[in-house]
Every structure is written in C-alpha cells, then in structure tokens.
Backbone as XML, in Angstrom:
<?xml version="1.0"?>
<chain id="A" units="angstrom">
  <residue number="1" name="UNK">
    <atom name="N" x="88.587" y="84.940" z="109.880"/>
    <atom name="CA" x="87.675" y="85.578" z="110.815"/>
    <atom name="C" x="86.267" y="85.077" z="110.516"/>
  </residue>
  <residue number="2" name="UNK">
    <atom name="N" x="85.795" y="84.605" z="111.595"/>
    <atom name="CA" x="83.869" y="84.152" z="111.332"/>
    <atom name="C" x="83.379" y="85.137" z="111.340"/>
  </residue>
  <residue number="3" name="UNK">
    <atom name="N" x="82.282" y="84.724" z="110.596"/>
    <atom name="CA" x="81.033" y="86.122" z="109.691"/>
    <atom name="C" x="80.578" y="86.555" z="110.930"/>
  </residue>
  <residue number="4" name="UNK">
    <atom name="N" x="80.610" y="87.607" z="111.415"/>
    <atom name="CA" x="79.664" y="88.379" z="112.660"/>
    <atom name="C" x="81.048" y="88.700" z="113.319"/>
  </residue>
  <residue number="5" name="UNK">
    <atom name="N" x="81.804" y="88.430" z="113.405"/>
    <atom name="CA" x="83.063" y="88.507" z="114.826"/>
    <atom name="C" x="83.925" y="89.840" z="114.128"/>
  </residue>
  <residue number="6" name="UNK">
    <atom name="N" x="83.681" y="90.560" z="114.622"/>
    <atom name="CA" x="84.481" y="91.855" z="114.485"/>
    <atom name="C" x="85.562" y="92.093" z="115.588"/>
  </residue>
  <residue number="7" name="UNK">
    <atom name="N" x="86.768" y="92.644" z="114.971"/>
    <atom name="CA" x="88.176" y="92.557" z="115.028"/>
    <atom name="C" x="87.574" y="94.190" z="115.875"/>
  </residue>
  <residue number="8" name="UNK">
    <atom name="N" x="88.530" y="94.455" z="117.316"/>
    <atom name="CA" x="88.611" y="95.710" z="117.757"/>
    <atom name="C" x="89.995" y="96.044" z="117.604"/>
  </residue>
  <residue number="9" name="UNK">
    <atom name="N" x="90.043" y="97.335" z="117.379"/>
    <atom name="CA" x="91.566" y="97.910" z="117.096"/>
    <atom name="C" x="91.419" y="99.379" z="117.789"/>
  </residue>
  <residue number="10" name="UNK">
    <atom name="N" x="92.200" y="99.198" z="118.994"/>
    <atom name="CA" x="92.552" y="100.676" z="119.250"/>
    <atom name="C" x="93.731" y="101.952" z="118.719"/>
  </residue>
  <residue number="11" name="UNK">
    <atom name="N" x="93.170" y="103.029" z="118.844"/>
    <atom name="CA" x="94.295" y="103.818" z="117.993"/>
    <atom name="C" x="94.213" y="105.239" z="118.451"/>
  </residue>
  <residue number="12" name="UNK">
    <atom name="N" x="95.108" y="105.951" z="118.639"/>
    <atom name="CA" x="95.621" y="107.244" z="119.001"/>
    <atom name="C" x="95.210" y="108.403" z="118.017"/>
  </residue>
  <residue number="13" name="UNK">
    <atom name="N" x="93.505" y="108.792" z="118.149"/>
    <atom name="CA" x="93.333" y="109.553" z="117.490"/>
    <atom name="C" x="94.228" y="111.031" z="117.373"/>
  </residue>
  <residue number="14" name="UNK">
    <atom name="N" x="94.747" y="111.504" z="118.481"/>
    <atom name="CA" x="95.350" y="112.196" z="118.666"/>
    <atom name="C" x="96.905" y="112.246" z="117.819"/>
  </residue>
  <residue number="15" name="UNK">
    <atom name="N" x="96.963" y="111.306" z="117.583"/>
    <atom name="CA" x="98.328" y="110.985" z="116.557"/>
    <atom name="C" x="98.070" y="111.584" z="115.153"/>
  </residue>
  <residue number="16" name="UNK">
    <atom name="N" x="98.740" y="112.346" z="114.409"/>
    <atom name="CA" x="98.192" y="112.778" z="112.868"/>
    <atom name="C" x="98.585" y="111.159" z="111.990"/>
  </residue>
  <residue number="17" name="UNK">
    <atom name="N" x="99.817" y="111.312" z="112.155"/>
    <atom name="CA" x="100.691" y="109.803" z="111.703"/>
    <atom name="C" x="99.300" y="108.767" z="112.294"/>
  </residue>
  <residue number="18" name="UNK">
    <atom name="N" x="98.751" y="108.080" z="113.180"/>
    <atom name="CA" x="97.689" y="107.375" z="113.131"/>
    <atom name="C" x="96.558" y="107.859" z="112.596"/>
  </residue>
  <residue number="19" name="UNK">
    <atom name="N" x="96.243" y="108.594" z="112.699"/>
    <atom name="CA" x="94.789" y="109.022" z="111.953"/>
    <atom name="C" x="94.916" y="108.667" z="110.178"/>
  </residue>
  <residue number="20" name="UNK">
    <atom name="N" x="96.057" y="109.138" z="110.357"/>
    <atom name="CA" x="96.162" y="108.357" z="108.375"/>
    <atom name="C" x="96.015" y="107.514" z="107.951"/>
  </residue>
  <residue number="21" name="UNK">
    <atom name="N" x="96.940" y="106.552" z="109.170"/>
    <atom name="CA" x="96.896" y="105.061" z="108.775"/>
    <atom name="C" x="95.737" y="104.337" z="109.360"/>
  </residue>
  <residue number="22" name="UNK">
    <atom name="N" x="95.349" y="105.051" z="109.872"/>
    <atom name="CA" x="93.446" y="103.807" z="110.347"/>
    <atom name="C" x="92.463" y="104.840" z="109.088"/>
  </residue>
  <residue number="23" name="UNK">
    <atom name="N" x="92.556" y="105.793" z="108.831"/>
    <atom name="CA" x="91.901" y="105.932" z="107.357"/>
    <atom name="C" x="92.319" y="105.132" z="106.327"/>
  </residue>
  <residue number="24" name="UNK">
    <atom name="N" x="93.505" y="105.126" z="106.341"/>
    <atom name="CA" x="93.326" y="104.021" z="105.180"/>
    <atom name="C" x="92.673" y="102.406" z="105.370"/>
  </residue>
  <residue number="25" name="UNK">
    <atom name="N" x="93.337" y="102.409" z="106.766"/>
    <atom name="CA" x="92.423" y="100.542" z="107.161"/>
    <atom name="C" x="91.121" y="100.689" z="106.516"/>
  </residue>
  <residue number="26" name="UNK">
    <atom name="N" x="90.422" y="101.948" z="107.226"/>
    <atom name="CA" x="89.038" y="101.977" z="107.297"/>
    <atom name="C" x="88.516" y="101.827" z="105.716"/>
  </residue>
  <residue number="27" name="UNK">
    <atom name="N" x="89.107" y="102.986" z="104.996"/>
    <atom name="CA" x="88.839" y="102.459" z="103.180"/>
    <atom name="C" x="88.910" y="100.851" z="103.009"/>
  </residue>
  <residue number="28" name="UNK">
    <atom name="N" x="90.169" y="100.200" z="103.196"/>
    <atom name="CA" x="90.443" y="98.976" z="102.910"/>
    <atom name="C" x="89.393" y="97.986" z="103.260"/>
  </residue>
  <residue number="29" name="UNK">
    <atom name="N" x="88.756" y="98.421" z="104.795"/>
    <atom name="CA" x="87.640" y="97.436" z="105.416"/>
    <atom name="C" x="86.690" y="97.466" z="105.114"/>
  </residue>
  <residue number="30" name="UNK">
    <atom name="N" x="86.253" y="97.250" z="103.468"/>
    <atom name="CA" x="84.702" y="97.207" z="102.768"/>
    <atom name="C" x="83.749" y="96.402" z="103.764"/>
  </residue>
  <residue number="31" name="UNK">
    <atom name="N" x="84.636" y="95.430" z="104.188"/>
    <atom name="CA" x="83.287" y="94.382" z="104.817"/>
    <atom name="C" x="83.166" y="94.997" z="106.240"/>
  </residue>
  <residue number="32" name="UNK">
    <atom name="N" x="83.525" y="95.637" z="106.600"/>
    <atom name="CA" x="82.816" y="96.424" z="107.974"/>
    <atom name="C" x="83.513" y="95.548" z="109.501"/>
  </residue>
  <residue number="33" name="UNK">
    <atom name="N" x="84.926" y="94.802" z="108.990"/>
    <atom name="CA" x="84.942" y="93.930" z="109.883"/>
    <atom name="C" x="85.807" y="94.649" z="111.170"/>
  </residue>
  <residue number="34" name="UNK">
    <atom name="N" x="86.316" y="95.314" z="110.730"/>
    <atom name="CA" x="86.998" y="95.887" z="112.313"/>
    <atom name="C" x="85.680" y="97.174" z="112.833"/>
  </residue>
  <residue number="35" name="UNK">
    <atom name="N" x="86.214" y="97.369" z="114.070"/>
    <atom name="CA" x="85.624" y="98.236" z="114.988"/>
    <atom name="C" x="87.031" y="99.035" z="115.150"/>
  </residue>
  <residue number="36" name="UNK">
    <atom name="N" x="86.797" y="100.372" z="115.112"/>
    <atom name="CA" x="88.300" y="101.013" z="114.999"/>
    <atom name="C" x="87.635" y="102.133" z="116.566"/>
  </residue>
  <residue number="37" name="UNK">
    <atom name="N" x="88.526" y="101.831" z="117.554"/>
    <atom name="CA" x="87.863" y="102.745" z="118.358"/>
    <atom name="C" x="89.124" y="104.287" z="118.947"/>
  </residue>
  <residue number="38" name="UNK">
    <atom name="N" x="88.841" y="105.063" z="118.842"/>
    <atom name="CA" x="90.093" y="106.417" z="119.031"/>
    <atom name="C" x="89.822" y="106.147" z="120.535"/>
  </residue>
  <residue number="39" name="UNK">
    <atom name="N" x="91.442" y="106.228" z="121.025"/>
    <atom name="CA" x="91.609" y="106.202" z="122.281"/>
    <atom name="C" x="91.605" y="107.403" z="122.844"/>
  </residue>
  <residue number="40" name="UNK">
    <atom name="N" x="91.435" y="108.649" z="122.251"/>
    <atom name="CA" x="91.220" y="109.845" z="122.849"/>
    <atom name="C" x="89.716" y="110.267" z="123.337"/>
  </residue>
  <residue number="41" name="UNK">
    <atom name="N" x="89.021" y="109.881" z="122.710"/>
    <atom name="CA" x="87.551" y="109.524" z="123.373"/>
    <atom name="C" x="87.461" y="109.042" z="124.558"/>
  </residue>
  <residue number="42" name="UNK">
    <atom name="N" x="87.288" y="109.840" z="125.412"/>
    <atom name="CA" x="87.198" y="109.444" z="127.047"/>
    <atom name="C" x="86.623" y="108.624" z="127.423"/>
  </residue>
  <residue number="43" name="UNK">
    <atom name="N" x="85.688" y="108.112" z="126.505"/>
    <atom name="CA" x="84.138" y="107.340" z="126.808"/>
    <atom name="C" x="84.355" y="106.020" z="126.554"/>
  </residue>
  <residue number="44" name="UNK">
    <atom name="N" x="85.912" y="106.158" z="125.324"/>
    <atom name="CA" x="85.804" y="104.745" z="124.688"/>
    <atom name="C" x="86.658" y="103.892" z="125.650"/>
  </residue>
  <residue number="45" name="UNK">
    <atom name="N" x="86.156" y="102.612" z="125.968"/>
    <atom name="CA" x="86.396" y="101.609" z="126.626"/>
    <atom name="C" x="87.495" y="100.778" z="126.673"/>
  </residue>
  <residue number="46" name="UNK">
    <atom name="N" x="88.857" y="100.772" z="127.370"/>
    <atom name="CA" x="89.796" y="99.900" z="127.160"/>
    <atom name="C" x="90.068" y="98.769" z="128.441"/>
  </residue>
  <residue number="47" name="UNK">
    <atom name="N" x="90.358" y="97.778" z="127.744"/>
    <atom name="CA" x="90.810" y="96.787" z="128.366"/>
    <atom name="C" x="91.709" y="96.617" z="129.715"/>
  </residue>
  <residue number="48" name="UNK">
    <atom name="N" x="92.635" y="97.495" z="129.300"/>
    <atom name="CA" x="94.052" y="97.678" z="130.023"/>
    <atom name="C" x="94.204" y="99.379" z="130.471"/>
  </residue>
  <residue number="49" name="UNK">
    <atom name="N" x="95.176" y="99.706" z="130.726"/>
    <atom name="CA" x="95.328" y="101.048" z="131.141"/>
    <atom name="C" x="95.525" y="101.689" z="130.012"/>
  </residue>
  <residue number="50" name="UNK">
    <atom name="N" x="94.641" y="103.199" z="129.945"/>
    <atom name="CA" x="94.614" y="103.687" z="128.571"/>
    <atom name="C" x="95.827" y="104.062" z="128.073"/>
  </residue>
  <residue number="51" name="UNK">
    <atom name="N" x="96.714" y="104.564" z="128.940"/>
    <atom name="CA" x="98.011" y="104.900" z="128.719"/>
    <atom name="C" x="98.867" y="103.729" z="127.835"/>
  </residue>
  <residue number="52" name="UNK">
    <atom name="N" x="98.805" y="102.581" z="128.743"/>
    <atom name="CA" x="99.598" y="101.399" z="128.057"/>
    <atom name="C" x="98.630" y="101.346" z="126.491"/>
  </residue>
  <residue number="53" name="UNK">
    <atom name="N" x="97.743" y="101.499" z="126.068"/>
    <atom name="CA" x="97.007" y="101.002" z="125.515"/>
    <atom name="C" x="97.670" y="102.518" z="123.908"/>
  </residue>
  <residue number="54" name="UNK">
    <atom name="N" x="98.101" y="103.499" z="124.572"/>
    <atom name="CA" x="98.326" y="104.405" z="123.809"/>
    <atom name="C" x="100.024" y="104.194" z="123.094"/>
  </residue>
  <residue number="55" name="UNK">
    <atom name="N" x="100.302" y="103.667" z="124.157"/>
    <atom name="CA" x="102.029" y="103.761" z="123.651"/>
    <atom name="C" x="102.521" y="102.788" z="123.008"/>
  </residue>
  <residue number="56" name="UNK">
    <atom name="N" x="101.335" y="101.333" z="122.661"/>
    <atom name="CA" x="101.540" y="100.484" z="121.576"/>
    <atom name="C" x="100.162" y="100.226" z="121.005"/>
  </residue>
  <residue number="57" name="UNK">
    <atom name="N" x="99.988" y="99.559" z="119.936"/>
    <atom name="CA" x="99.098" y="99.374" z="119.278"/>
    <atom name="C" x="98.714" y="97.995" z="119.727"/>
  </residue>
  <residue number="58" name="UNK">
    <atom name="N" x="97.357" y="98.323" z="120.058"/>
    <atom name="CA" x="96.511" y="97.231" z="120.145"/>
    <atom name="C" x="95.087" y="96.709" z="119.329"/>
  </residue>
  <residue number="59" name="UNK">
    <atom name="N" x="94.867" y="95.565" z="119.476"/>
    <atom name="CA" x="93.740" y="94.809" z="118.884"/>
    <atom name="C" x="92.974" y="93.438" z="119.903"/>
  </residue>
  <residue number="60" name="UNK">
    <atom name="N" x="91.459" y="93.367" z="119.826"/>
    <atom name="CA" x="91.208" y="91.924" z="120.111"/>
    <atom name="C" x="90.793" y="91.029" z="118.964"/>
  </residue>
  <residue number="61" name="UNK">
    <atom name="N" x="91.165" y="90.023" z="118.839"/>
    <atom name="CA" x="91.039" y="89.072" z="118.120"/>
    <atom name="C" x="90.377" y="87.624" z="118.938"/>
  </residue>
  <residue number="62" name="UNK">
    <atom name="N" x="89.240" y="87.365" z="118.795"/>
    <atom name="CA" x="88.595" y="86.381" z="118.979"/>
    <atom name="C" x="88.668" y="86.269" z="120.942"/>
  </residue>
  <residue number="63" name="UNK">
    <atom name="N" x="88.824" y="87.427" z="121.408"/>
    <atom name="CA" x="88.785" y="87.459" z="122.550"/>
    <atom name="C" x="90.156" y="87.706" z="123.092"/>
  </residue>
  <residue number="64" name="UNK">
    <atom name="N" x="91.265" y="87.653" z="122.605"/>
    <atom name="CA" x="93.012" y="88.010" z="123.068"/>
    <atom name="C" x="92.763" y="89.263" z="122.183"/>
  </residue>
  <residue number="65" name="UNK">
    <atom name="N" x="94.098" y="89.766" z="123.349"/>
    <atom name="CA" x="94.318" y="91.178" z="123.369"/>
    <atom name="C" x="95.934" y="90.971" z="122.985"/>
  </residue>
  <residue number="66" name="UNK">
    <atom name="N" x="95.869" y="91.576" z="121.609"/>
    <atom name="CA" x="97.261" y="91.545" z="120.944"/>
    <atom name="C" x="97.538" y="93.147" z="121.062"/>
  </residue>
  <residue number="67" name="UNK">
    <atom name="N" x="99.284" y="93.143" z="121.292"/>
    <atom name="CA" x="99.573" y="94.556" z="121.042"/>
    <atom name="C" x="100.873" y="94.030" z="119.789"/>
  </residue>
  <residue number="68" name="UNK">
    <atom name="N" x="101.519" y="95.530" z="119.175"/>
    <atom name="CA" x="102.418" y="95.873" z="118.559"/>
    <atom name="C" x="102.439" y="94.540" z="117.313"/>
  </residue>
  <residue number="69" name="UNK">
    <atom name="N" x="103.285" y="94.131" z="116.684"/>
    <atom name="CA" x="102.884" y="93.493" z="115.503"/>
    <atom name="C" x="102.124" y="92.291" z="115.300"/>
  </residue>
  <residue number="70" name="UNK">
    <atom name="N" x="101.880" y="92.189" z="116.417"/>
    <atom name="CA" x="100.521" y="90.683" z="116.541"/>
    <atom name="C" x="98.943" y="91.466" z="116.338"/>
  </residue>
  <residue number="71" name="UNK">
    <atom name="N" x="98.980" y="92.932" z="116.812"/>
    <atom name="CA" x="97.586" y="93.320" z="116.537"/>
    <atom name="C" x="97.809" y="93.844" z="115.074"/>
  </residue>
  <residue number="72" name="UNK">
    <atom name="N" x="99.267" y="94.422" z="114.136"/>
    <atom name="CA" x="98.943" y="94.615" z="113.082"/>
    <atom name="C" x="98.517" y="93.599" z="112.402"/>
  </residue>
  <residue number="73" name="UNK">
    <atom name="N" x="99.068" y="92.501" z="112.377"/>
    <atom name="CA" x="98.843" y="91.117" z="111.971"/>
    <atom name="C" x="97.600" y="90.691" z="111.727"/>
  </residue>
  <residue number="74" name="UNK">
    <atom name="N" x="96.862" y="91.051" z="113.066"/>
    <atom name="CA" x="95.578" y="90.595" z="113.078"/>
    <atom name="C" x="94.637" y="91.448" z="112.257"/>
  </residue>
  <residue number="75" name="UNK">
    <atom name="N" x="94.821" y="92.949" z="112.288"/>
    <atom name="CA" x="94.327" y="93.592" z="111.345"/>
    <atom name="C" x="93.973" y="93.323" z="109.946"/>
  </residue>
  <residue number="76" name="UNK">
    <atom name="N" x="95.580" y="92.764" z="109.387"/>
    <atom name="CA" x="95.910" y="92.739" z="108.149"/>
    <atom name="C" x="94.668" y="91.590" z="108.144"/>
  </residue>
  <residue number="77" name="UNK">
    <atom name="N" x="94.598" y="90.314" z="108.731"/>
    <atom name="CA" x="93.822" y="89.409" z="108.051"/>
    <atom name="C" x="92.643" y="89.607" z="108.583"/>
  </residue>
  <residue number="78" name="UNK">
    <atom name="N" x="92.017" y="90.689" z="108.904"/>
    <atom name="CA" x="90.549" y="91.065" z="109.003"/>
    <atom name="C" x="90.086" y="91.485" z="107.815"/>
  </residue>
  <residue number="79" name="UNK">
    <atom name="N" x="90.988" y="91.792" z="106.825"/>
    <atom name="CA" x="91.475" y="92.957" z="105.304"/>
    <atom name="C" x="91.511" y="92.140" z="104.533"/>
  </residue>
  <residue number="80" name="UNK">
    <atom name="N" x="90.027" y="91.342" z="103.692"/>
    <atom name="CA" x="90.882" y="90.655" z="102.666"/>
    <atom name="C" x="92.269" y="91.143" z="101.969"/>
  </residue>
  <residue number="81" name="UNK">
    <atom name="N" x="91.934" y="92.345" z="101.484"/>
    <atom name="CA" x="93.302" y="91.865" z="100.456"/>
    <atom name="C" x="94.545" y="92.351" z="100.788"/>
  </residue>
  <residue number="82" name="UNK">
    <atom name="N" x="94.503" y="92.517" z="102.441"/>
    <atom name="CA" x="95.674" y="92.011" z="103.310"/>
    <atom name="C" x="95.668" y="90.993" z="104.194"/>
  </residue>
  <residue number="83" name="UNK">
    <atom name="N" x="94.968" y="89.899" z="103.724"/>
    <atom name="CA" x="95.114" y="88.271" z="104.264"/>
    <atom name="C" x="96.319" y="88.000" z="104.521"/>
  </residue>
  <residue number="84" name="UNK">
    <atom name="N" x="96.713" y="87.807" z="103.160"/>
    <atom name="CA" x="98.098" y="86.674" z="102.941"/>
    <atom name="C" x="99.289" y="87.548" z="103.748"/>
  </residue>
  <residue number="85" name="UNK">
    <atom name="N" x="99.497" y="88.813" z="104.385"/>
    <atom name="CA" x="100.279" y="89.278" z="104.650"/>
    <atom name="C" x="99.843" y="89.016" z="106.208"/>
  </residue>
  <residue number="86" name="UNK">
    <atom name="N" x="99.062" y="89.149" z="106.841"/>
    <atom name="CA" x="98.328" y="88.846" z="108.125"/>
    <atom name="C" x="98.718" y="86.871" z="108.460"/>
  </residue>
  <residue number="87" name="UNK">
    <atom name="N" x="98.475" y="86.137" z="107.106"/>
    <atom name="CA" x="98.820" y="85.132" z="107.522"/>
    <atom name="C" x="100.475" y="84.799" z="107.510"/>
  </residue>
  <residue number="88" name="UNK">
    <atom name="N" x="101.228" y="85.466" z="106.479"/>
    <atom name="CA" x="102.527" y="85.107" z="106.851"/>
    <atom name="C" x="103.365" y="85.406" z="107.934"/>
  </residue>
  <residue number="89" name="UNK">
    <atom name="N" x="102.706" y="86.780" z="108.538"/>
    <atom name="CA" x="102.591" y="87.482" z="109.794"/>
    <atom name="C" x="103.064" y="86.864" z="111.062"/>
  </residue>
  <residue number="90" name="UNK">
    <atom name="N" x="102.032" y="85.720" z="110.852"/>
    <atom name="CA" x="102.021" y="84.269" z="111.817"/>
    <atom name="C" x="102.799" y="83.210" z="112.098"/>
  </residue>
  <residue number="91" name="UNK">
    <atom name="N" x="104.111" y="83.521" z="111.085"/>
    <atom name="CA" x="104.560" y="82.536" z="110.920"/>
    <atom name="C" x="106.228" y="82.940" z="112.310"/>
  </residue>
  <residue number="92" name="UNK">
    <atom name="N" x="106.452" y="82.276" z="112.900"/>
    <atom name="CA" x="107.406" y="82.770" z="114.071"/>
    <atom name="C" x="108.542" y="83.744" z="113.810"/>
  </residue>
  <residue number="93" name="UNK">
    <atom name="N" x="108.861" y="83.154" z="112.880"/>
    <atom name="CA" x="110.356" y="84.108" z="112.616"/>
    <atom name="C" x="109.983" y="85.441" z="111.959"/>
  </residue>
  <residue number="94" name="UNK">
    <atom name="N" x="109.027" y="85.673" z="111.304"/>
    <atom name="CA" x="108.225" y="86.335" z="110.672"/>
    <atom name="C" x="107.591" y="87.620" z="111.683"/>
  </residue>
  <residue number="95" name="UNK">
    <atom name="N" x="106.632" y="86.394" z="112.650"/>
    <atom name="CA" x="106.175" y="87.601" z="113.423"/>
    <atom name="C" x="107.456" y="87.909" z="114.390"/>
  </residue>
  <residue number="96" name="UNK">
    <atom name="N" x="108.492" y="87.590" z="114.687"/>
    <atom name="CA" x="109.413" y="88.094" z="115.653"/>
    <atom name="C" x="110.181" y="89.517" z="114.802"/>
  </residue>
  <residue number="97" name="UNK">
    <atom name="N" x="110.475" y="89.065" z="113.791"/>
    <atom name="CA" x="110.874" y="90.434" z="112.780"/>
    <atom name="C" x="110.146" y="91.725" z="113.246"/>
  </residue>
  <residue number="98" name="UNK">
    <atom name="N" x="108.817" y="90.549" z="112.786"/>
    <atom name="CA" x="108.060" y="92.406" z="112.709"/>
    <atom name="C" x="107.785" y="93.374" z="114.175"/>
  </residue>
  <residue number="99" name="UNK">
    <atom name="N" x="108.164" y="92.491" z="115.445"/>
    <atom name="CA" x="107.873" y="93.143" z="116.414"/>
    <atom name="C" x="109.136" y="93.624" z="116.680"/>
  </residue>
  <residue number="100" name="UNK">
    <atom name="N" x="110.052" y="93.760" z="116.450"/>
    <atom name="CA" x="111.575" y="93.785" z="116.508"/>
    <atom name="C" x="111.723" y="95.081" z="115.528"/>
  </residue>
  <residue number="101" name="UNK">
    <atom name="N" x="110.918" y="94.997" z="114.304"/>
    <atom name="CA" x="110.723" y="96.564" z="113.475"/>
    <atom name="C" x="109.759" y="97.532" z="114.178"/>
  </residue>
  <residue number="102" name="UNK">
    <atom name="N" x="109.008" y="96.495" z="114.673"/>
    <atom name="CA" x="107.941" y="97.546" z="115.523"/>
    <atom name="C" x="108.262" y="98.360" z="116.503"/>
  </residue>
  <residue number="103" name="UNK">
    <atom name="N" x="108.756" y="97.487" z="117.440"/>
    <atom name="CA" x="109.778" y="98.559" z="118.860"/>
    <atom name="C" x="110.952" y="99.711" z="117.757"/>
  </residue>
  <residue number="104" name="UNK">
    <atom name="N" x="111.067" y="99.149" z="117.085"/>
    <atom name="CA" x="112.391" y="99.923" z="116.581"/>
    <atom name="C" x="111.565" y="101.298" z="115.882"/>
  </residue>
  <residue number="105" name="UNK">
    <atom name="N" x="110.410" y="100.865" z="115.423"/>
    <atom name="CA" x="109.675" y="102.376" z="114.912"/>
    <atom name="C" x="109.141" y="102.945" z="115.936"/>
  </residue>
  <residue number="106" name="UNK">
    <atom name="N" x="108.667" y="102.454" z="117.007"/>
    <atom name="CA" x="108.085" y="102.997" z="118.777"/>
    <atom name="C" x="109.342" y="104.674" z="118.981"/>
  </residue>
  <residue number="107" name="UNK">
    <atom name="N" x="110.589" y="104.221" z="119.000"/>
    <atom name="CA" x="111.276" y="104.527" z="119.084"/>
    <atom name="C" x="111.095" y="105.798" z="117.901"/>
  </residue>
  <residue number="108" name="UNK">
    <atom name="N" x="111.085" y="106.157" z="116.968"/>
    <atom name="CA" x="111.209" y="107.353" z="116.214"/>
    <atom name="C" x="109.395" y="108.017" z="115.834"/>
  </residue>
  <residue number="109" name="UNK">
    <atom name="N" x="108.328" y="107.352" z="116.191"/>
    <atom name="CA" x="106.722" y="107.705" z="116.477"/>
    <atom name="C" x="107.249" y="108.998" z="116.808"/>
  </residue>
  <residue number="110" name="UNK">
    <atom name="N" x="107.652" y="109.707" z="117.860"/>
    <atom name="CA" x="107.422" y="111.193" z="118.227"/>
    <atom name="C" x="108.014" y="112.484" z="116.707"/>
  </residue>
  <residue number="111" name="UNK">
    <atom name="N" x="109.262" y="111.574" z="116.632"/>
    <atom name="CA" x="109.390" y="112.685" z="115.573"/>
    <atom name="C" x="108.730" y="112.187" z="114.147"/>
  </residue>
  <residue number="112" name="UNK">
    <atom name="N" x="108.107" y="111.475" z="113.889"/>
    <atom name="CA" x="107.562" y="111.121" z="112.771"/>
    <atom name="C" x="106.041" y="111.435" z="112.922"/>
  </residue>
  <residue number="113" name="UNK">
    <atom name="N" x="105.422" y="111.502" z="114.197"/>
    <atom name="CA" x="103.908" y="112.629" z="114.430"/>
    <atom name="C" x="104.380" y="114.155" z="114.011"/>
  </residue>
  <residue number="114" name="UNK">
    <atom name="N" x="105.168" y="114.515" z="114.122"/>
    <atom name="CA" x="105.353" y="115.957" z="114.016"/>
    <atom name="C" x="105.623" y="116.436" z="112.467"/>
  </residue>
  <residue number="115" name="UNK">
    <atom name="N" x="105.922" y="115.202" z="111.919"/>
    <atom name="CA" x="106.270" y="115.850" z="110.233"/>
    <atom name="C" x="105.002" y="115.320" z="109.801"/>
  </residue>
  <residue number="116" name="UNK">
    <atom name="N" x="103.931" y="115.043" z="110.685"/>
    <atom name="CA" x="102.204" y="114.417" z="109.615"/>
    <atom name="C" x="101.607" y="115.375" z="110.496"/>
  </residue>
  <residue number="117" name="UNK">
    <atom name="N" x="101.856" y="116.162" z="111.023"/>
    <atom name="CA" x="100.880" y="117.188" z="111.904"/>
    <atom name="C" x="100.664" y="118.566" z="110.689"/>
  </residue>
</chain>
C-alpha cells in the first residue's frame, strides 16, 4: 500500500460478531491505514446498495471494490503484521479457498451474531 492511500472497509456496526472483529483490526492498524466506516450510519457513504454492501464484506483498494475474501485479503495487507497472510491471500487457489470458507461462514453469521450479542 503507498504512504497516503488509505484502504476503506465497510462493516456492520450493528453486528456484535463485527464490532469485535473491526476492534481488533482497528488495534492492529497502528499506522492509521484503513478507514473503517459502520454501515449503520445513515450518513456513511456506500458505493453500491447498502443492503448488498451489508450482507458481504466489503473494501476499496486502490480504487476496486472488493467484497468477501478479496476485501479480507486486502485488509490483512493494509496490517503490517498481517502482510504475509494478505499476500498469500493472492495467490489463486488460495484466494478461491478462502471465498469458498467465506460463503460457507455467510451461511451460519445469523446464529453466530446472537451468541456475541
């Protein structure tokens, strides 16, 4: 990532299960490089339809709009010292896994908000 270019990541404040896990990004992101914006904020600005924008995880990266394990991906290597996991991320068979785990966790999100509520 170039010095100044901040990574946007949208996220379901409304989720307990998300609110945890973008607190922890947010600890992790000493260098200030993502912009973490809660999609429950009426005000805050999305790309796409907020709805679509709620029911997978998204990110921009250098101007593309990644969802589900291409925006975790991109996260990870906004994170130094989740680079190397962001870059192996990238690698095809790699990132096809992880979107393939990703839909497959889409799928159990409702009952897994309710045991972090």
């Amino acid at each position: 990532m170039e010095q100044g270019e901040r990574l946007i990541v949208w996220f379901d404040g409304g989720c307990p299960l998300c609110r945890r896990e973008i607190a922890l990004y947010r600890r992790l992101d000493q260098g200030r490089r993502i912009e973490f914006v809660d999609l429950t904020n009426k005000d805050a600005a999305c790309p796409i339809d907020r709805a679509e924008m709620l029911a997978r995880f998204h990110a921009m990266e250098k101007g593309r709009l990644l969802s589900g394990a291409a925006a975790f991906a991109a996260m990870w290597r906004a994170i130094p010292i989740l680079l190397p996991f962001g870059m192996i991320a990238q690698l095809p068979l790699v990132d096809r896994l992880l979107e393939r785990g990703y839909r497959h966790f889409l799928r159990f999100r409702p009952r897994l908000q309710r045991w972090f509520e």
